[in-house]
Coordinates of C-alpha atoms and ligand atoms in Angstrom, one line a residue:
X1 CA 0.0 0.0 0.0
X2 CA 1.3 3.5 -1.0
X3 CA 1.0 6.3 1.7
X4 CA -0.7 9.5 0.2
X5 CA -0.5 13.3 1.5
X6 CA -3.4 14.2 3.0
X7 CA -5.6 17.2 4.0
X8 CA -7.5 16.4 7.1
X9 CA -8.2 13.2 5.8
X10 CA -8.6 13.8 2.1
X11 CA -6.0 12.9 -0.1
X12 CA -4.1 14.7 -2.4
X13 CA -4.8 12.8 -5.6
X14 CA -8.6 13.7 -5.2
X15 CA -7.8 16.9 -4.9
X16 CA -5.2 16.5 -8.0
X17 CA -8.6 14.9 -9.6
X18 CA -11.0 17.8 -8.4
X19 CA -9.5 21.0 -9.0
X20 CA -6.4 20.0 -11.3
X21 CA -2.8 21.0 -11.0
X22 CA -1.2 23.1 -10.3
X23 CA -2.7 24.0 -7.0
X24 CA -2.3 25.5 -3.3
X25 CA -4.3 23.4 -0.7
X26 CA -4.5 24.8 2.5
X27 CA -4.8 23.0 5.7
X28 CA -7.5 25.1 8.2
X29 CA -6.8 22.7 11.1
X30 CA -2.8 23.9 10.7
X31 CA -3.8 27.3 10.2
X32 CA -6.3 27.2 13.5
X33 CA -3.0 25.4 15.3
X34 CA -0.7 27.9 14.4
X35 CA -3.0 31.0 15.8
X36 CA -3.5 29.3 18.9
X37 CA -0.3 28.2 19.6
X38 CA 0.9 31.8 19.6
X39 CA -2.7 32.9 21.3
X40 CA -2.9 30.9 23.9
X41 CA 0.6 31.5 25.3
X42 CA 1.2 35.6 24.5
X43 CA 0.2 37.7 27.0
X44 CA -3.5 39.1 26.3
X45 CA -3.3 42.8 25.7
X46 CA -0.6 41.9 22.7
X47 CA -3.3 42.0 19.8
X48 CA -2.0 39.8 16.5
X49 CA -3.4 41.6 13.3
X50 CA -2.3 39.4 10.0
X51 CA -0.5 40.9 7.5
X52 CA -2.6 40.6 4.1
X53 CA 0.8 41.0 2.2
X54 CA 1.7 37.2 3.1
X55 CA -1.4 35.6 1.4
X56 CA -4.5 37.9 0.7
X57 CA -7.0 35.5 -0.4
X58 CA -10.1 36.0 1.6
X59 CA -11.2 33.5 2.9
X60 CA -8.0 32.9 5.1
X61 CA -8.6 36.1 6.5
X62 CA -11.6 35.3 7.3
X63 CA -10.6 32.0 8.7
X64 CA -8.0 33.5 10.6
X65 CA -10.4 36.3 12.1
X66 CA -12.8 33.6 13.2
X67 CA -10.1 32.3 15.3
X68 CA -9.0 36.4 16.2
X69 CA -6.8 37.8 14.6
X70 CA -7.1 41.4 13.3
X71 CA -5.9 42.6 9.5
X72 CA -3.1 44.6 9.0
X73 CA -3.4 46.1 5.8
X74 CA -1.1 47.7 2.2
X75 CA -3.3 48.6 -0.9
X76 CA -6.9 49.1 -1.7
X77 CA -8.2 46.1 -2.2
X78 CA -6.3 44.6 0.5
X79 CA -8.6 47.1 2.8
X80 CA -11.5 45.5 1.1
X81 CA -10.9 42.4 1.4
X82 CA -10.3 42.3 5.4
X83 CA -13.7 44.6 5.7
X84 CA -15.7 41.5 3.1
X85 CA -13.6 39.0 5.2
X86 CA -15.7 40.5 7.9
X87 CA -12.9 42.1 10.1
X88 CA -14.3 44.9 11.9
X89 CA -13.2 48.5 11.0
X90 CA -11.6 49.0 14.3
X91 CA -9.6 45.9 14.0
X92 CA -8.1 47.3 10.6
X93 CA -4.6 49.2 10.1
X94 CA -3.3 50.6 6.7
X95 CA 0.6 50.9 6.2
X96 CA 2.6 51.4 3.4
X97 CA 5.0 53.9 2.0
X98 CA 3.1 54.8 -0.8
X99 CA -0.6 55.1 -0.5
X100 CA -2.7 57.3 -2.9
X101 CA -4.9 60.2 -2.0
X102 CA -7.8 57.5 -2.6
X103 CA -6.6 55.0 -0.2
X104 CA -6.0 57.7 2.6
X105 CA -9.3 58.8 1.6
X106 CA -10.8 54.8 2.3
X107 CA -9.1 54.6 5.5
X108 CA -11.1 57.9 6.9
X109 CA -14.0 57.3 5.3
X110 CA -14.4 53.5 6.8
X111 CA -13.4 54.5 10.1
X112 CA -10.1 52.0 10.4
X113 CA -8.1 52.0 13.6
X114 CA -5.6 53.7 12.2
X115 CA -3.1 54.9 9.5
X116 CA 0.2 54.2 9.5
X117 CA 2.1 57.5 7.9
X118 CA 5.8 56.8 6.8
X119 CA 6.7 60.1 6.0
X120 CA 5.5 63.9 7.1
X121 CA 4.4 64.7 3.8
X122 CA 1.9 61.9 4.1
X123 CA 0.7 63.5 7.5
X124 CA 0.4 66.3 5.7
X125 CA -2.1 65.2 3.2
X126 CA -4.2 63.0 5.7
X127 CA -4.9 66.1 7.8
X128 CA -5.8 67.9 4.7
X129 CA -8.2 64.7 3.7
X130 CA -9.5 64.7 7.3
X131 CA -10.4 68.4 7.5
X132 CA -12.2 68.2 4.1
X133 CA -14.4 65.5 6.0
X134 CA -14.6 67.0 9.1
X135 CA -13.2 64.4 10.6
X136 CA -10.0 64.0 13.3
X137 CA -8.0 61.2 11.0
X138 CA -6.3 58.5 13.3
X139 CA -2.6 58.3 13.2
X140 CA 0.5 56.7 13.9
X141 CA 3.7 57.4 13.3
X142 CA 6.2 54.7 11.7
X143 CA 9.5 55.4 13.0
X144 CA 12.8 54.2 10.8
X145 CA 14.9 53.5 14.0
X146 CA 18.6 54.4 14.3
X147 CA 18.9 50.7 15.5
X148 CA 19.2 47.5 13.6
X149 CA 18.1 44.2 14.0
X150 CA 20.8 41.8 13.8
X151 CA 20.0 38.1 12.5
X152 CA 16.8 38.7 10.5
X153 CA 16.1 37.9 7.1
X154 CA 15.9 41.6 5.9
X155 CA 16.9 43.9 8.2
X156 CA 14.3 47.4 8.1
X157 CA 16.2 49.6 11.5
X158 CA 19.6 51.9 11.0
X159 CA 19.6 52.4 7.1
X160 CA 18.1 55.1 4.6
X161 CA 14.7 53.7 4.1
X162 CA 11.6 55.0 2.1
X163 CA 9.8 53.4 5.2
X164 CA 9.1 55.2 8.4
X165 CA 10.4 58.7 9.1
X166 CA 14.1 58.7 10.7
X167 CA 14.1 58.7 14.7
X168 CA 16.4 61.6 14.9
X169 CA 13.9 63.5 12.8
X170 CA 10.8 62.8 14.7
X171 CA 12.6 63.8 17.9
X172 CA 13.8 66.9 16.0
X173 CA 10.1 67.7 15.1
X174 CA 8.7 68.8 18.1
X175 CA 5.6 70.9 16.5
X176 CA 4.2 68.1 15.1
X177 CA 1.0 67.4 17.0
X178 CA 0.2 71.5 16.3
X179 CA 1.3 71.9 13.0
X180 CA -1.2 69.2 11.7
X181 CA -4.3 70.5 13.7
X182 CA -6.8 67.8 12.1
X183 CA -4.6 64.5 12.5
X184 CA -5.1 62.8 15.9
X185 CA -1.4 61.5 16.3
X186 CA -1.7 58.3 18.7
X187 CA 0.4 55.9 18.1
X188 CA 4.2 54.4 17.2
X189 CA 4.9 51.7 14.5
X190 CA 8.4 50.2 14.2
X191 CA 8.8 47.0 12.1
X192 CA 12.4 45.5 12.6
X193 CA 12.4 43.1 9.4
X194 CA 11.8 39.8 8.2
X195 CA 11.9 36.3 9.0
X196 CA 13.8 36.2 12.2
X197 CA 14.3 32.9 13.9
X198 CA 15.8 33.8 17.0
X199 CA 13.6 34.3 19.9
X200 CA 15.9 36.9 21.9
X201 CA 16.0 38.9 18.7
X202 CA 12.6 39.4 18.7
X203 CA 11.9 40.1 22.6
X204 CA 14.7 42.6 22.2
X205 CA 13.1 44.2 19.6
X206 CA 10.4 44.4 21.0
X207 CA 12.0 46.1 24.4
X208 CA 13.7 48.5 22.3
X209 CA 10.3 49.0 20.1
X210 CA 8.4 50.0 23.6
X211 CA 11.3 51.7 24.8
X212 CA 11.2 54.2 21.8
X213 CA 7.5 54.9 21.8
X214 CA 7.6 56.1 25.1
X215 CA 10.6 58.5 24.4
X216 CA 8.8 59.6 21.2
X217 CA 5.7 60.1 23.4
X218 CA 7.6 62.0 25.4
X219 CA 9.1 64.3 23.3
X220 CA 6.2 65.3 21.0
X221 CA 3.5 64.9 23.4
X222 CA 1.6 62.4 21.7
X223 CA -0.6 60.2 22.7
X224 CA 0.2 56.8 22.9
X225 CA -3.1 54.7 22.6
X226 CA -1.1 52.3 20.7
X227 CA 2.0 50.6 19.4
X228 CA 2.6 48.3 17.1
X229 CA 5.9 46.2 17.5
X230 CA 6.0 45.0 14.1
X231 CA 6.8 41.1 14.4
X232 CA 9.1 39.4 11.6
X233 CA 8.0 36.1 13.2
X234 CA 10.0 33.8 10.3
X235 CA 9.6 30.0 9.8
X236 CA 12.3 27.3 9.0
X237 CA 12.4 26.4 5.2
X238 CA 16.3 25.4 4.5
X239 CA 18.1 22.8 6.4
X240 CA 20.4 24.3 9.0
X241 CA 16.9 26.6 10.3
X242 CA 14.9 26.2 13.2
X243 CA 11.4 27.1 14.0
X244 CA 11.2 29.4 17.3
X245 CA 9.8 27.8 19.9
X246 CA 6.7 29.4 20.7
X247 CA 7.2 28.6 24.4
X248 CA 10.3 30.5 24.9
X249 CA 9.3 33.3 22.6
X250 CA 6.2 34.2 25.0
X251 CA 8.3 33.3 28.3
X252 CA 10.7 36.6 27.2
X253 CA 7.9 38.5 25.7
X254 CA 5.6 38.6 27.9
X255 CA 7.4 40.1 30.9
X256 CA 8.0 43.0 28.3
X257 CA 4.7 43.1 27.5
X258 CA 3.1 42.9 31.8
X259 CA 5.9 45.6 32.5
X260 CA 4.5 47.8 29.4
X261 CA 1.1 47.8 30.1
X262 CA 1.7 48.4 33.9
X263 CA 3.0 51.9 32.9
X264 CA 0.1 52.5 30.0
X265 CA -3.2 50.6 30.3
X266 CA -5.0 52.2 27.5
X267 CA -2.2 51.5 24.9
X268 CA -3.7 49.1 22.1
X269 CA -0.4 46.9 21.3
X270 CA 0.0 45.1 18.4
X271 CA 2.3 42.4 16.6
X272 CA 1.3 42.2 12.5
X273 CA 2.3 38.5 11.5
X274 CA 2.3 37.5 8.1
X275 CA 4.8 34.2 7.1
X276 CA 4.4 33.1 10.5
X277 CA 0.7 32.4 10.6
X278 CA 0.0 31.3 6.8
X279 CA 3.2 29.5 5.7
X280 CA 3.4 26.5 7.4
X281 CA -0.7 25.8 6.5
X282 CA -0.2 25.9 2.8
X283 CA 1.3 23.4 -0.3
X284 CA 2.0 23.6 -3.7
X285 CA 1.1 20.9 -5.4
X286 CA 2.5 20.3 -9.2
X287 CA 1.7 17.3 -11.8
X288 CA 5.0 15.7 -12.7
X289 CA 4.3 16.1 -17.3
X290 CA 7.8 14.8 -18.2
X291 CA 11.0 13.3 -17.1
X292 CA 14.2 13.6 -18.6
X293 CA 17.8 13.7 -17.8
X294 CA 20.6 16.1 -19.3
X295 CA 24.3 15.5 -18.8
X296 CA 23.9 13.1 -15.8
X297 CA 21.1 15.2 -14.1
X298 CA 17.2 14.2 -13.7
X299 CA 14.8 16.3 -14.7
X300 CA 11.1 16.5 -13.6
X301 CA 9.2 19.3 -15.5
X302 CA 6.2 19.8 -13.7
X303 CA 3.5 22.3 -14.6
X304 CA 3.5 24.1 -11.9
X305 CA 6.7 26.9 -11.6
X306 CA 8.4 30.1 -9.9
X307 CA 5.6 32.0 -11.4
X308 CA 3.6 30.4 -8.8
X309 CA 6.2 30.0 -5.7
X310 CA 8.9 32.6 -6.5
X311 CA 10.0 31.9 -3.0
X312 CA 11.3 28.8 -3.9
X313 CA 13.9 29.8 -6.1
X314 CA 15.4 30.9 -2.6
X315 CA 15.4 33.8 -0.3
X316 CA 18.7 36.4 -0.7
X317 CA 20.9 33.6 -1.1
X318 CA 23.2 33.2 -4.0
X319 CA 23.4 29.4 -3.4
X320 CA 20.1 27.8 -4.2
X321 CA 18.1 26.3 -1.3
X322 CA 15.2 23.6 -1.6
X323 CA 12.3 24.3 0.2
X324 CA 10.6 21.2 1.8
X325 CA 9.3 18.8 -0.8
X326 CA 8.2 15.2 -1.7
X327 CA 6.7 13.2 -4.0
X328 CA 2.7 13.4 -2.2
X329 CA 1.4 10.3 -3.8
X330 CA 3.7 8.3 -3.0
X331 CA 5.5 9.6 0.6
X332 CA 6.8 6.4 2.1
X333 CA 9.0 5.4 -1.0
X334 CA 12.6 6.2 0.1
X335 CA 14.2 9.4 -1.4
X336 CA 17.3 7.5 -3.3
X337 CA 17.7 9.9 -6.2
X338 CA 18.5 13.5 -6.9
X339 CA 15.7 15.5 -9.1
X340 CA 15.9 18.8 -10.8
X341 CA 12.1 20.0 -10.6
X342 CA 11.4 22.7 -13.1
X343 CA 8.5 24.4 -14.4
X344 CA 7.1 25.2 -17.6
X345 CA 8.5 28.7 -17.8
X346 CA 10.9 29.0 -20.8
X347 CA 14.0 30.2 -18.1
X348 CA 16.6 28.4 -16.6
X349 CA 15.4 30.3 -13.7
X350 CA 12.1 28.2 -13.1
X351 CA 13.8 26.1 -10.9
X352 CA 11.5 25.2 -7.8
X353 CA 14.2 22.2 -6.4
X354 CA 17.7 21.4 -7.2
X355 CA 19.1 17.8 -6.6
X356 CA 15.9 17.5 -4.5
X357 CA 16.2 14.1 -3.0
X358 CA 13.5 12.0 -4.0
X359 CA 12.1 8.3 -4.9
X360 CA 12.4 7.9 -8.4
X361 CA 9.8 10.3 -10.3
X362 CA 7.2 9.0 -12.5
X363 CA 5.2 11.4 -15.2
X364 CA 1.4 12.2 -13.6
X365 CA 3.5 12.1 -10.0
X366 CA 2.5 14.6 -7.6
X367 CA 5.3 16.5 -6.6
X368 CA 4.3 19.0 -2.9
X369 CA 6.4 22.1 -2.1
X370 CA 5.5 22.3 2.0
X371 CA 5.7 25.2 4.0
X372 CA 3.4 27.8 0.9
X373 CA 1.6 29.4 2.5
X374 CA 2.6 32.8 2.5
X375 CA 4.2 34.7 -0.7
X376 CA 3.0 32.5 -3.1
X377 CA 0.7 33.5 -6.0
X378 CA 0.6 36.7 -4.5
X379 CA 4.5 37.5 -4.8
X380 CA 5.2 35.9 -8.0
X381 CA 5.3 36.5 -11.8
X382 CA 1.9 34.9 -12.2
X383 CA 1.6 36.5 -15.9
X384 CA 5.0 35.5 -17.1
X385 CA 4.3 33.6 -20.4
X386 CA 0.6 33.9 -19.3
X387 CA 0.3 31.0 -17.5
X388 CA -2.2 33.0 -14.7
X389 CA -2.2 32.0 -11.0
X390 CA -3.6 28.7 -10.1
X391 CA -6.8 27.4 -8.3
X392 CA -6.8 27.3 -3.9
X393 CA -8.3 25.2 -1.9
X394 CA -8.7 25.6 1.8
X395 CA -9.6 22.1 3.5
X396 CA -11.3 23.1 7.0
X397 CA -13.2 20.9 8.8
X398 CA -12.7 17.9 6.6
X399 CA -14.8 19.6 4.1
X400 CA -12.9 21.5 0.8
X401 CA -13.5 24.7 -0.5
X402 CA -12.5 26.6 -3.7
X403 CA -11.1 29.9 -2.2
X404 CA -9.7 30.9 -5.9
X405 CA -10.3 29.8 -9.5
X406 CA -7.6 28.6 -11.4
X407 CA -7.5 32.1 -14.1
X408 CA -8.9 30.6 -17.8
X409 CA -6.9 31.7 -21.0
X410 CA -10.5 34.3 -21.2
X411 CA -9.3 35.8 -17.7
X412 CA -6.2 36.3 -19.2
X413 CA -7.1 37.8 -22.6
X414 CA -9.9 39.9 -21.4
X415 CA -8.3 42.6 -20.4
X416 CA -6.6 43.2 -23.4
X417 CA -7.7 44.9 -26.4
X418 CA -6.8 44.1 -30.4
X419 CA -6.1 47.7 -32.0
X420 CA -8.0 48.8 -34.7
X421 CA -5.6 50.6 -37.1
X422 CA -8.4 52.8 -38.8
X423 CA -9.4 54.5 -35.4
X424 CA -8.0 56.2 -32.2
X425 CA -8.4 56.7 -28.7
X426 CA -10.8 59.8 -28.4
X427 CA -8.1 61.9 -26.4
X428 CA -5.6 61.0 -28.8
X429 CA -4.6 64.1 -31.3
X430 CA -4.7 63.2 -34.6
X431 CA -1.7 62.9 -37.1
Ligands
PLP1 C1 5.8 42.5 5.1 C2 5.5 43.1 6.4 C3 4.8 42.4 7.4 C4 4.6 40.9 7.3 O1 5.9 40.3 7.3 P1 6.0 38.7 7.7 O2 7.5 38.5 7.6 O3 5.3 38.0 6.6 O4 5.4 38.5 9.0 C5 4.5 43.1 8.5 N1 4.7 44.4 8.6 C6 5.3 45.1 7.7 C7 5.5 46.6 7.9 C8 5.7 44.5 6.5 O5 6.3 45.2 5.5

């Protein structure tokens, strides 16, 4: 008997069968364990809003809010879809270097807890946006710190950024709260990086992150009804990593956290998690078309690619990394060989595994990249020789659900338009 991946009891070949290949299953249970194993153990007035940016599809907001997690949010439609996913607008914040007039102009007008400026030109604006509404427009300040984080995957702290406005400025600009009479300035944001997998670099972050917002209160006599500590929460892909261990994350943090809200009670404090929550919940499963080997080296070309999973190619590393993988349908069969899987992109670069070791690969295999759950679809060259983005599927409760249709050659097309060599555009001056 061959031992199959499955999804709370459903196996991946009926999957493979129902919604074709290639495909992201997610895994609710995981998702649910994952939330709660960070939930239950973090001290209560830390709130965890989920990053969007990681994986946006809907419904795992929504399956993430059911079990309580907040939204933190980057674009338009990101703000719409945690307000469908039914996350209340007091549950929502909005960051990002670079939002329009017309996002500002969402976040005021659907009452969100608040917006995250990165620079004092974007104060500027929201005041000017709030006083046209009549409203007092929710702000916090993100705060490029003169520190950096050591040991993180992408260090933010101690560097010319577009993110944030520079500590020593802030504490330079002491008129701030007057000079921008319709912005209600209450609250810090510092975000230390990315996919840190120490524990102690985290709870010192965090120390230093509290540490600064009261400084910054301080100084420019804000009000500090909240703070977000950022997070950079990573998870192990690549041999040599280690998960953090949950238990001895909370066991530093939360004596940081007790000590903090001693001094301000009222302070909303937050930790936006993205990888941490989605990624290990998700796979990427690929049909095996052909196999092939060229100068010594096997070959599987699947149909399923970077375009998909641009992660996989590996993280800021020169030396190419394999994320987790096996071959799903057939996972007790002994890894004895070394495979190339590739994709159907025409680029050398579509390269999901090197010299993966795996059982010998058969054509109409099903080959499962683990741990894709977060920057998948969503941070990769999906219309790179128009291949689209693929169907997802989120398994919850033993029951599947279609969270996102694979995109037909008419989704692709559509948008495009044949020109007509007799007319012109209307605003177009003619030759
Ligand atoms: C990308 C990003 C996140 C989420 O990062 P993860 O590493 O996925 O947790 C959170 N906050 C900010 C400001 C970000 O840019």
């Amino acid at each position: 008997m061959t031992v199959e991946f499955q999804v709370q009891g459903v196996p991946v070949s009926e999957l493979a069968r129902r919604y074709g290949t290639p495909l992201f299953v997610y895994d609710g249970t995981a998702l649910r364990d994952r939330f709660h194993g960070l939930r239950d153990r973090l001290h209560p007035a830390m709130e965890i809003f989920y990053s969007l940016k990681a994986n946006p599809n809907i419904s795992i907001c929504a399956l993430l809010h059911s079990f309580g997690a907040r939204a933190e949010v980057s674009s338009l439609v990101e703000l719409t879809t945690a307000l469908r996913a039914g996350v209340p607008p007091q549950q929502v914040i909005f960051l990002g270097p670079g939002k329009s007039r017309q996002e500002l102009a969402a976040c005021l007008d659907s009452g969100i807890h608040a917006v995250v400026c990165e620079s004092i030109p974007e104060v500027a604006l929201v005041d000017e946006l709030a006083r046209e509404r009549g409203v007092k427009a929710p702000v916090a300040l993100r705060v490029n710190p003169r520190f950096a984080v050591k040991r993180s995957g992408l260090a933010m702290g101690g560097k010319p950024r577009q993110f944030g406005i520079d500590e020593e400025e802030l504490f330079a600009t002491t008129d701030l709260v007057k000079r921008f009479p319709d912005v209600d300035l209450m609250g810090v944001h510092v975000y230390m990086g990315t996919r840190i997998l120490h524990e102690a670099v985290i709870v010192e972050n965090t120390t230093r992150i509290l540490d600064l917002a009261e400084r910054l209160s301080a100084a420019l006599n804000l009000e500090l009804r909240m703070v977000d500590v950022g997070g950079g929460l990573g998870v192990s892909y690549f041999d040599g990593e280690s998960d953090l261990d949950v238990q001895v994350l909370t066991d530093g943090l939360n004596p940081v956290i007790e000590d903090f809200t001693a001094r301000h009670p009222g302070t909303r404090l937050i930790m936006e998690l993205g990888r941490y929550l989605t990624a290990e919940a998700g796979t990427y499963v690929m049909g095996v078309r052909y196999t092939k080997t060229s100068m010594g080296e096997r070959f599987a070309v699947a149909d399923g690619g970077t375009h998909h999973h641009m992660a996989a190619v590996g993280i800021g590393s020169f030396v190419k990394r394999n994320f987790p993988m096996a071959v799903l349908n057939r996972l007790d069969e002994p890894a004895t060989e070394e495979w190339n899987v590739t994709g159907p992109l025409c680029t050398p670069g579509d390269t999901i595994g090197k010299k993966v070791p795996l059982p010998p690969v058969r054509p109409g295999d099903l080959i499962g990249v683990h741990r894709s759950g977060a920057y998948g679809p969503t941070a990769s060259p999906g219309l790179f020789l128009s291949h689209g983005y693929p169907a997802e599927v989120l398994v919850h409760e033993g029951r599947c659900h279609l969270v996102r249709e694979r995109d037909s050659p008419e989704d692709l097309l559509q948008r495009q338009r044949l020109y007509d060599p007799t007319a012109h555009d209307a605003a177009d001056v003619p030759h």
